[in-house]
């Protein structure tokens, strides 16, 4: 009996191989520009290159300089494609619009063209590396029209390497083109600069970056809030690559949280200070509320916002207020409440006060950057701003001294000692309307408190020297206390300011908005405007023009 069995043979075929997942390409690589039309923010350079190619006035060496992520290496590859493109039919010449389908275009785009040599000067710094280029440049191109050397971060070549390159760079063979890219053009020797045609690639504007990020989000089928994209564009600081890296991170975050790329999530991810919180903090600084300012700073710090980022946001706000005071147009996509706050501060503060505030915040920013205790250094910097906000204007003091009269010193903040400024005459009539009270405060330099009243004071009744405000809506911290102190100082009478849990009249800001909307509706309903929209259904009345018409209409009614 045999122990073996004759079993039928089965052909199981090749074992099933696991399918390899396609490697993910980050957005900065996936959306690298493949044509000059896709290169954003560099129109002047593209025009110059296009004209040079059309007229056959091609330089033998190009130097591309600019900050990180503006497209230096991408531009170098596009120039290589433009010079070596032969067109779909194989008969084309150099063009500013390479076809992208011929063999040279595809090979250069894929980084495999034998006649387009890329070298990183950061890892090839020596004279031997340059000597290899010099020796190879003597031989004609294998398959392309030009042999092209792209040297990235060229400023990192050694002095000897630069010297070895000079002769070849000055008189290269006709078939050779050099393309240099650098972020630090000041480190490139003048002898090299003088042998190159230089292009300075500009920082990409935040508006262009935001539009580009919106296109990328749509292509990636990801919903993104415009405010979130604008936030990423500002954080990118003119660099498309940096912005796409941040957008990549934001999309990954949205994949976890769901609901697309949200402004709040981007703010948390970047550690940015909320704009509303920054406005509140600046308002507290300007009214001299030290305790309130420190509490607002600590709230931001507890949320993970870096103290240096808070000071940077304050500096940006002061800069924007100064531009508003100069009469600059509104920023694209700026929130109405932000613009209104800036206009209020611009009206209330002089240029001298704004410049002084800028210098104090800038000094605080530098101190925090070097401090061993950043949050404590930030608190001290803000307290210095609070103290300075109560100091007299040096120019006004000089005028008073020159006139020989008494020198008046503004009162200290409400949290400090009782003010000793001379009271107003007792016989002066007390204001009996909220507009009158605001006028008295503004006349005595209390612009911050006046702005608070305009925005928040819902009056139940005013019977001088008593005022009752509604507490149904939130009131700024210490506003009631500040009113009591400042009204006594400004009018010479002790005021009683209280709150009641009852509805009050609309605030001045609400009344202004209602009036504005009424005038806006009246303008849009006018026969001329309606006829224009009937004739051109797709027409849009710009918001700036509408605001101008509203202002003109309001002045007519006044």
Coordinates of C-alpha atoms in Angstrom, one line a residue:
X1 CA 0.0 0.0 0.0
X2 CA 1.4 3.3 -1.0
X3 CA 1.5 6.3 1.3
X4 CA 1.3 8.8 -1.6
X5 CA -1.9 10.1 -3.3
X6 CA -2.2 11.3 -6.9
X7 CA -3.9 14.6 -6.6
X8 CA -5.1 16.7 -9.6
X9 CA -2.9 19.7 -10.3
X10 CA -4.4 23.2 -9.8
X11 CA -3.0 26.3 -11.6
X12 CA -3.5 29.1 -9.0
X13 CA -1.9 31.7 -11.2
X14 CA 0.1 34.6 -9.9
X15 CA -0.6 35.7 -6.3
X16 CA -2.6 38.8 -6.0
X17 CA -0.3 41.8 -5.4
X18 CA -1.5 44.6 -3.1
X19 CA -2.2 47.7 -5.1
X20 CA 0.2 50.5 -4.3
X21 CA -1.4 53.7 -3.1
X22 CA -0.5 56.7 -5.2
X23 CA 1.9 58.9 -3.3
X24 CA 0.3 62.2 -2.2
X25 CA 1.8 65.3 -3.8
X26 CA 1.6 68.4 -1.6
X27 CA -0.3 71.4 -3.1
X28 CA 2.9 73.4 -3.5
X29 CA 4.2 70.8 -5.9
X30 CA 0.9 69.8 -7.5
X31 CA 0.1 73.4 -8.5
X32 CA 3.5 74.5 -9.5
X33 CA 3.0 76.8 -12.6
X34 CA 3.5 75.0 -15.9
X35 CA 3.1 78.1 -18.1
X36 CA 3.9 81.7 -17.8
X37 CA 0.1 82.4 -17.7
X38 CA -0.1 80.4 -14.5
X39 CA 2.8 82.4 -12.9
X40 CA 1.0 84.9 -10.6
X41 CA 2.2 88.3 -9.6
X42 CA 5.2 88.6 -12.1
X43 CA 3.6 90.3 -15.1
X44 CA 6.4 92.8 -15.7
X45 CA 9.0 90.0 -15.9
X46 CA 6.9 87.9 -18.3
X47 CA 6.4 90.9 -20.6
X48 CA 10.1 91.6 -20.7
X49 CA 10.9 87.9 -21.4
X50 CA 8.2 87.7 -24.1
X51 CA 9.6 90.8 -25.9
X52 CA 13.2 89.5 -25.7
X53 CA 12.1 86.1 -27.2
X54 CA 10.1 87.7 -30.0
X55 CA 13.0 90.0 -31.0
X56 CA 15.7 87.3 -30.6
X57 CA 17.5 89.4 -27.9
X58 CA 18.1 86.5 -25.5
X59 CA 20.7 87.0 -22.8
X60 CA 23.2 84.2 -22.1
X61 CA 22.7 84.4 -18.3
X62 CA 19.6 85.3 -16.2
X63 CA 19.6 86.0 -12.5
X64 CA 16.2 85.5 -10.7
X65 CA 16.0 87.0 -7.2
X66 CA 13.2 87.4 -4.7
X67 CA 11.9 86.1 -1.3
X68 CA 11.2 82.4 -0.8
X69 CA 8.2 80.9 -2.7
X70 CA 7.6 83.6 -5.3
X71 CA 8.5 81.3 -8.2
X72 CA 12.2 81.6 -8.9
X73 CA 12.9 78.0 -9.7
X74 CA 9.6 77.6 -11.4
X75 CA 10.4 80.6 -13.6
X76 CA 13.8 79.1 -14.4
X77 CA 12.2 75.9 -15.6
X78 CA 9.6 77.9 -17.6
X79 CA 12.4 79.8 -19.3
X80 CA 14.1 76.5 -20.1
X81 CA 10.9 75.2 -21.7
X82 CA 10.3 78.5 -23.6
X83 CA 13.8 78.4 -25.1
X84 CA 13.7 74.7 -26.0
X85 CA 10.1 74.2 -27.1
X86 CA 9.7 72.9 -30.7
X87 CA 5.9 72.9 -30.8
X88 CA 3.5 70.1 -31.4
X89 CA 4.6 69.7 -35.0
X90 CA 8.3 69.8 -34.1
X91 CA 9.0 72.9 -36.2
X92 CA 8.5 75.6 -33.6
X93 CA 11.1 78.0 -32.2
X94 CA 11.6 79.8 -28.8
X95 CA 8.3 81.1 -27.5
X96 CA 6.9 82.7 -24.4
X97 CA 4.0 80.2 -24.6
X98 CA 5.6 76.8 -24.7
X99 CA 3.2 74.1 -25.9
X100 CA 3.8 71.7 -23.1
X101 CA 3.2 68.6 -25.3
X102 CA 6.4 68.3 -27.3
X103 CA 9.2 66.0 -26.0
X104 CA 11.4 68.9 -24.7
X105 CA 8.5 70.5 -22.8
X106 CA 7.4 67.2 -21.2
X107 CA 10.9 66.1 -20.4
X108 CA 11.8 69.5 -18.7
X109 CA 8.5 69.5 -16.8
X110 CA 9.3 65.9 -15.5
X111 CA 12.9 66.9 -14.7
X112 CA 14.5 64.3 -17.0
X113 CA 15.8 66.3 -19.9
X114 CA 19.5 65.5 -20.5
X115 CA 20.3 69.1 -21.6
X116 CA 18.6 70.9 -18.7
X117 CA 20.9 70.5 -15.7
X118 CA 19.7 71.6 -12.3
X119 CA 22.3 72.1 -9.5
X120 CA 21.8 73.1 -5.9
X121 CA 24.6 75.4 -5.0
X122 CA 24.0 74.8 -1.3
X123 CA 25.3 71.2 -1.6
X124 CA 27.7 71.9 -4.5
X125 CA 29.7 74.9 -3.3
X126 CA 33.2 74.1 -4.4
X127 CA 35.3 75.0 -7.4
X128 CA 35.4 71.4 -8.5
X129 CA 31.6 71.4 -9.0
X130 CA 31.9 74.6 -11.1
X131 CA 34.8 73.0 -13.1
X132 CA 32.5 70.2 -14.1
X133 CA 30.0 72.7 -15.5
X134 CA 32.7 74.5 -17.4
X135 CA 34.0 71.3 -19.0
X136 CA 30.6 70.0 -19.9
X137 CA 29.5 73.4 -21.4
X138 CA 32.0 73.0 -24.2
X139 CA 30.0 70.2 -25.8
X140 CA 26.8 70.9 -27.8
X141 CA 23.4 70.0 -26.6
X142 CA 22.4 66.4 -27.2
X143 CA 18.8 66.9 -28.2
X144 CA 17.7 70.4 -27.3
X145 CA 18.2 73.8 -28.9
X146 CA 20.1 75.1 -25.8
X147 CA 22.0 73.4 -23.0
X148 CA 20.7 75.1 -19.9
X149 CA 22.2 75.2 -16.4
X150 CA 19.9 76.1 -13.5
X151 CA 21.8 76.8 -10.4
X152 CA 19.6 77.4 -7.3
X153 CA 20.7 79.4 -4.3
X154 CA 23.7 80.6 -6.3
X155 CA 24.8 82.9 -3.6
X156 CA 26.1 79.9 -1.6
X157 CA 28.9 79.2 -4.1
X158 CA 32.4 79.8 -2.7
X159 CA 34.5 82.7 -3.8
X160 CA 36.8 80.5 -5.8
X161 CA 33.8 78.8 -7.5
X162 CA 32.5 82.2 -8.5
X163 CA 35.9 83.2 -9.9
X164 CA 36.2 80.0 -11.8
X165 CA 32.8 80.7 -13.4
X166 CA 33.5 84.3 -14.5
X167 CA 35.2 83.6 -17.8
X168 CA 32.7 81.1 -19.0
X169 CA 29.8 83.3 -17.8
X170 CA 31.2 86.3 -19.8
X171 CA 31.8 84.4 -23.0
X172 CA 29.8 81.2 -23.0
X173 CA 29.3 79.0 -26.0
X174 CA 26.3 80.0 -28.2
X175 CA 24.4 76.8 -27.2
X176 CA 24.6 77.4 -23.4
X177 CA 22.3 79.5 -21.2
X178 CA 22.8 80.0 -17.4
X179 CA 19.8 80.5 -15.1
X180 CA 20.7 81.5 -11.5
X181 CA 18.2 81.8 -8.6
X182 CA 18.9 83.3 -5.2
X183 CA 17.1 84.7 -2.2
X184 CA 20.2 86.8 -1.1
X185 CA 21.3 88.7 -4.1
X186 CA 23.5 90.9 -2.0
X187 CA 25.8 87.9 -1.5
X188 CA 26.4 87.5 -5.2
X189 CA 29.6 89.2 -6.4
X190 CA 29.2 92.3 -8.5
X191 CA 31.4 90.7 -11.2
X192 CA 28.7 88.0 -11.6
X193 CA 25.8 90.4 -11.4
X194 CA 27.2 92.5 -14.2
X195 CA 27.3 89.5 -16.5
X196 CA 23.6 88.5 -16.0
X197 CA 20.2 89.9 -16.9
X198 CA 18.6 90.4 -13.6
X199 CA 14.9 89.9 -12.8
X200 CA 13.5 90.8 -9.3
X201 CA 10.5 88.7 -8.6
X202 CA 8.0 90.6 -6.5
X203 CA 6.1 89.5 -3.4
X204 CA 2.7 88.2 -4.5
X205 CA -0.1 90.5 -3.1
X206 CA -2.5 89.0 -0.5
X207 CA -5.4 89.6 -2.9
X208 CA -3.7 87.5 -5.7
X209 CA -2.8 84.8 -3.2
X210 CA -6.3 84.6 -1.8
X211 CA -7.7 84.3 -5.3
X212 CA -5.2 81.6 -6.2
X213 CA -6.0 79.7 -3.0
X214 CA -9.7 79.9 -3.8
X215 CA -8.9 78.3 -7.2
X216 CA -6.8 75.5 -5.6
X217 CA -9.6 74.8 -3.0
X218 CA -12.1 74.5 -5.7
X219 CA -9.9 72.2 -7.7
X220 CA -9.4 70.1 -4.6
X221 CA -13.2 70.1 -4.0
X222 CA -12.8 71.7 -0.6
X223 CA -15.0 74.4 0.7
X224 CA -13.1 77.3 2.2
X225 CA -14.4 80.5 3.7
X226 CA -13.1 83.7 2.0
X227 CA -12.0 85.1 5.4
X228 CA -9.9 81.9 6.0
X229 CA -8.2 82.2 2.6
X230 CA -7.5 85.9 3.3
X231 CA -6.0 84.9 6.6
X232 CA -3.8 82.3 5.0
X233 CA -2.7 84.8 2.3
X234 CA -1.7 87.4 4.9
X235 CA 0.3 84.7 6.9
X236 CA 2.1 83.7 3.7
X237 CA 3.7 87.1 3.4
X238 CA 3.9 87.1 -0.4
X239 CA 5.0 83.5 -0.8
X240 CA 2.8 81.2 -2.8
X241 CA 4.7 78.1 -1.5
X242 CA 4.3 79.1 2.1
X243 CA 0.6 79.8 1.6
X244 CA -0.1 76.5 -0.2
X245 CA 1.7 74.7 2.7
X246 CA -0.6 76.4 5.2
X247 CA -3.6 75.7 3.0
X248 CA -2.6 72.0 2.9
X249 CA -2.4 71.9 6.6
X250 CA -5.8 73.7 6.9
X251 CA -7.4 71.2 4.5
X252 CA -6.0 68.3 6.6
X253 CA -7.5 69.9 9.7
X254 CA -10.8 70.4 8.0
X255 CA -10.8 66.7 7.1
X256 CA -10.8 65.9 10.8
X257 CA -13.2 68.5 11.9
X258 CA -15.5 68.5 8.9
X259 CA -17.2 71.5 7.2
X260 CA -14.4 72.8 5.1
X261 CA -11.7 75.3 5.9
X262 CA -13.1 77.7 8.5
X263 CA -11.7 81.1 9.6
X264 CA -11.9 80.2 13.2
X265 CA -10.0 76.9 12.7
X266 CA -7.3 78.7 10.6
X267 CA -6.9 81.3 13.3
X268 CA -6.4 78.6 16.0
X269 CA -4.0 76.7 13.7
X270 CA -1.9 79.7 13.1
X271 CA -2.1 81.1 16.6
X272 CA -3.4 84.4 15.4
X273 CA -5.1 86.9 17.6
X274 CA -8.8 87.5 16.8
X275 CA -9.3 90.9 15.2
X276 CA -12.3 91.7 17.4
X277 CA -10.2 90.9 20.5
X278 CA -7.4 93.1 19.2
X279 CA -9.8 96.1 18.6
X280 CA -11.1 95.6 22.2
X281 CA -7.6 95.6 23.6
X282 CA -6.6 98.7 21.7
X283 CA -9.7 100.5 22.9
X284 CA -8.8 99.6 26.5
X285 CA -5.3 100.9 26.0
X286 CA -6.5 104.2 24.5
X287 CA -8.9 104.9 27.4
X288 CA -6.2 104.1 30.0
X289 CA -7.8 101.0 31.4
X290 CA -4.7 99.1 32.6
X291 CA -6.5 96.3 34.4
X292 CA -8.9 95.7 31.6
X293 CA -6.0 95.6 29.1
X294 CA -4.1 93.1 31.1
X295 CA -7.2 90.9 31.5
X296 CA -7.8 91.1 27.7
X297 CA -4.2 90.1 27.0
X298 CA -4.4 87.2 29.4
X299 CA -7.5 85.9 27.7
X300 CA -5.6 85.9 24.4
X301 CA -2.6 84.2 26.1
X302 CA -4.8 81.5 27.6
X303 CA -6.2 80.7 24.1
X304 CA -2.6 80.0 23.0
X305 CA -1.9 83.3 21.2
X306 CA 1.8 84.3 21.4
X307 CA 2.4 87.7 23.2
X308 CA 4.5 88.8 20.3
X309 CA 1.7 88.0 17.9
X310 CA -0.6 90.2 20.0
X311 CA 1.8 93.2 19.8
X312 CA 2.2 92.5 16.1
X313 CA -1.6 92.6 15.6
X314 CA -1.7 95.9 17.6
X315 CA 1.0 97.3 15.4
X316 CA -0.9 96.3 12.2
X317 CA -4.1 98.0 13.6
X318 CA -2.3 101.2 14.4
X319 CA -0.8 101.2 10.9
X320 CA -4.2 100.7 9.3
X321 CA -5.7 103.5 11.5
X322 CA -2.9 105.8 10.3
X323 CA -3.6 105.0 6.7
X324 CA -7.3 105.6 7.2
X325 CA -6.5 109.0 8.7
X326 CA -4.5 109.7 5.5
X327 CA -7.6 108.9 3.5
X328 CA -6.7 105.5 2.0
X329 CA -9.5 103.5 0.4
X330 CA -11.0 100.6 2.3
X331 CA -9.3 97.2 2.1
X332 CA -10.9 94.6 -0.1
X333 CA -13.1 92.3 2.0
X334 CA -12.7 94.3 5.2
X335 CA -15.5 93.9 7.7
X336 CA -17.7 96.9 8.3
X337 CA -17.2 97.0 12.1
X338 CA -13.4 96.9 11.6
X339 CA -13.5 99.8 9.2
X340 CA -15.8 101.8 11.4
X341 CA -13.6 101.3 14.5
X342 CA -10.5 102.4 12.5
X343 CA -12.4 105.5 11.2
X344 CA -13.4 106.4 14.8
X345 CA -9.8 106.1 16.1
X346 CA -8.5 108.0 13.0
X347 CA -10.9 110.9 13.8
X348 CA -10.1 110.9 17.5
X349 CA -6.3 110.7 17.4
X350 CA -3.7 113.0 15.9
X351 CA -0.8 111.9 13.8
X352 CA 1.5 112.7 16.6
X353 CA -0.4 110.4 19.0
X354 CA -0.5 107.6 16.4
X355 CA 3.2 107.8 15.8
X356 CA 3.9 107.8 19.5
X357 CA 1.7 104.7 19.9
X358 CA 3.5 103.0 17.1
X359 CA 6.9 103.6 18.6
X360 CA 5.8 102.3 22.0
X361 CA 4.3 99.1 20.6
X362 CA 7.3 98.6 18.3
X363 CA 9.6 98.9 21.3
X364 CA 7.5 96.5 23.3
X365 CA 7.5 94.0 20.3
X366 CA 11.3 94.0 20.3
X367 CA 11.5 93.6 24.0
X368 CA 9.1 90.6 24.0
X369 CA 11.2 89.0 21.3
X370 CA 14.3 89.0 23.5
X371 CA 12.6 88.6 26.9
X372 CA 13.0 85.5 29.1
X373 CA 9.5 86.1 30.4
X374 CA 7.5 87.0 27.2
X375 CA 4.0 87.4 28.7
X376 CA 5.3 89.5 31.6
X377 CA 7.3 91.7 29.2
X378 CA 4.2 92.1 27.1
X379 CA 2.2 93.2 30.1
X380 CA 4.8 95.8 31.0
X381 CA 4.8 97.1 27.5
X382 CA 1.0 97.5 27.5
X383 CA 1.1 99.3 30.8
X384 CA 3.7 101.7 29.4
X385 CA 1.2 102.4 26.5
X386 CA -1.6 103.0 29.1
X387 CA 0.6 105.4 31.0
X388 CA 1.7 107.2 27.9
X389 CA -2.0 107.6 26.8
X390 CA -2.5 109.9 29.8
X391 CA 0.6 112.0 29.2
X392 CA 0.2 115.5 27.7
X393 CA 1.1 116.0 24.0
X394 CA 4.7 117.4 23.9
X395 CA 3.8 119.8 21.2
X396 CA 0.9 121.3 23.1
X397 CA 3.0 121.7 26.2
X398 CA 5.7 123.5 24.2
X399 CA 3.0 125.9 22.8
X400 CA 1.7 126.6 26.3
X401 CA 5.1 127.3 27.6
X402 CA 5.9 129.6 24.7
X403 CA 2.7 131.5 25.3
X404 CA 3.7 132.0 28.9
X405 CA 0.3 130.8 30.3
X406 CA -0.4 128.0 32.8
X407 CA 0.4 124.5 31.7
X408 CA -2.6 122.1 31.9
X409 CA -1.9 118.4 32.5
X410 CA -4.5 115.9 31.6
X411 CA -6.1 113.9 34.4
X412 CA -4.8 110.4 35.2
X413 CA -6.8 107.3 34.2
X414 CA -9.9 106.5 36.3
X415 CA -8.1 103.7 38.1
X416 CA -5.5 106.1 39.4
X417 CA -5.9 109.0 41.8
X418 CA -8.8 111.4 41.7
X419 CA -8.2 113.9 38.9
X420 CA -7.2 117.4 39.9
X421 CA -7.9 119.3 36.7
X422 CA -9.9 122.5 37.2
X423 CA -13.7 121.9 36.8
X424 CA -15.8 123.6 34.3
X425 CA -17.8 126.6 35.5
X426 CA -20.6 125.6 37.8
X427 CA -23.1 127.8 35.9
X428 CA -22.5 125.9 32.6
X429 CA -25.6 124.1 31.4
X430 CA -25.4 120.3 31.8
X431 CA -26.0 118.2 28.6
X432 CA -29.4 116.5 28.6
X433 CA -28.9 114.3 25.5
X434 CA -26.5 111.4 24.7
X435 CA -25.2 113.5 21.8
X436 CA -24.5 116.4 24.2
X437 CA -22.7 114.2 26.7
X438 CA -20.6 112.7 23.9
X439 CA -19.8 116.3 22.7
X440 CA -18.6 117.2 26.2
X441 CA -16.4 114.2 26.4
X442 CA -14.8 114.8 23.0
X443 CA -14.2 118.4 23.8
X444 CA -12.2 117.3 26.8
X445 CA -10.2 114.7 24.9
X446 CA -12.1 111.6 26.1
X447 CA -12.5 110.2 22.6
X448 CA -12.3 106.5 23.6
X449 CA -15.1 106.9 26.1
X450 CA -17.1 108.8 23.6
X451 CA -16.8 106.0 21.0
X452 CA -17.9 103.5 23.7
X453 CA -21.0 105.6 24.3
X454 CA -21.8 105.8 20.6
X455 CA -21.6 102.1 20.2
X456 CA -23.0 100.7 23.4
X457 CA -25.1 103.3 25.3
X458 CA -28.9 102.5 25.1
X459 CA -30.4 105.4 27.1
X460 CA -33.5 104.9 29.2
X461 CA -33.5 108.5 30.5
X462 CA -31.2 111.5 31.1
X463 CA -32.1 114.0 33.8
X464 CA -28.9 115.9 34.5
X465 CA -26.9 115.1 36.6
X466 CA -28.4 111.6 36.4
X467 CA -28.3 109.1 33.5
X468 CA -29.9 105.6 33.3
X469 CA -28.7 103.1 30.8
X470 CA -30.2 99.8 29.7
X471 CA -28.4 96.7 30.9
X472 CA -30.2 94.4 28.5
X473 CA -27.2 94.7 26.1
X474 CA -23.6 94.1 27.3
X475 CA -21.7 97.3 28.2
X476 CA -17.9 97.7 28.0
X477 CA -16.1 97.0 31.3
X478 CA -15.9 99.9 33.7
X479 CA -17.8 102.2 31.3
X480 CA -20.2 103.3 34.0
X481 CA -17.4 104.0 36.4
X482 CA -15.4 105.9 33.8
X483 CA -18.5 108.0 32.9
X484 CA -19.0 109.0 36.5
X485 CA -15.4 110.1 36.9
X486 CA -15.1 111.9 33.5
X487 CA -18.4 113.7 33.6
X488 CA -17.6 115.2 37.0
X489 CA -14.2 116.3 35.6
X490 CA -15.7 117.7 32.5
X491 CA -18.8 119.4 33.9
X492 CA -17.8 120.2 37.5
X493 CA -20.9 118.4 38.8
X494 CA -21.2 114.9 40.4
X495 CA -23.1 112.6 38.1
X496 CA -25.2 109.5 39.0
X497 CA -24.9 106.9 36.3
X498 CA -26.9 103.7 36.8
X499 CA -28.3 100.8 34.8
X500 CA -31.7 99.2 34.7
X501 CA -33.0 95.9 33.3
X502 CA -35.3 97.6 30.9
X503 CA -35.2 98.5 27.2
X504 CA -33.7 101.8 26.1
X505 CA -33.4 103.9 23.0
X506 CA -31.3 102.7 20.1
X507 CA -27.6 103.6 20.3
X508 CA -26.2 106.4 18.1
X509 CA -24.5 103.8 16.0
X510 CA -27.7 101.9 15.4
X511 CA -29.5 105.1 14.5
X512 CA -26.7 106.0 12.0
X513 CA -26.9 102.6 10.4
X514 CA -30.7 102.8 10.1
X515 CA -30.4 106.2 8.5
X516 CA -27.7 104.9 6.1
X517 CA -29.9 101.9 5.1
X518 CA -32.9 104.1 4.5
X519 CA -30.9 106.5 2.3
X520 CA -29.3 103.4 0.5
X521 CA -32.8 102.0 -0.2
X522 CA -34.0 105.4 -1.4
X523 CA -31.1 105.6 -3.9
X524 CA -31.6 102.1 -5.2
X525 CA -35.3 102.8 -5.6
X526 CA -34.8 106.0 -7.6
X527 CA -36.1 105.9 -11.2
X528 CA -32.6 106.5 -12.7
X529 CA -30.9 103.7 -10.8
X530 CA -33.8 101.3 -11.4
X531 CA -33.8 102.1 -15.1
X532 CA -30.0 101.5 -15.2
X533 CA -30.5 98.0 -13.6
X534 CA -33.4 97.2 -15.9
X535 CA -31.3 98.0 -18.9
X536 CA -28.2 96.2 -17.6
X537 CA -29.5 93.3 -15.3
X538 CA -25.9 92.1 -14.6
X539 CA -24.7 95.5 -13.5
X540 CA -23.4 96.0 -10.0
X541 CA -23.2 99.2 -8.1
X542 CA -19.8 99.3 -6.3
X543 CA -20.0 99.5 -2.6
X544 CA -17.6 102.5 -2.5
X545 CA -19.8 104.4 -5.0
X546 CA -22.9 103.5 -3.0
X547 CA -21.3 104.8 0.2
X548 CA -20.3 108.0 -1.6
X549 CA -23.9 108.6 -2.7
X550 CA -25.2 107.8 0.8
X551 CA -22.8 110.4 2.3
X552 CA -23.9 113.0 -0.3
X553 CA -27.5 112.3 0.4
X554 CA -27.0 112.6 4.1
X555 CA -25.2 115.9 3.7
X556 CA -28.1 117.2 1.6
X557 CA -30.7 116.2 4.3
X558 CA -28.5 117.8 7.0

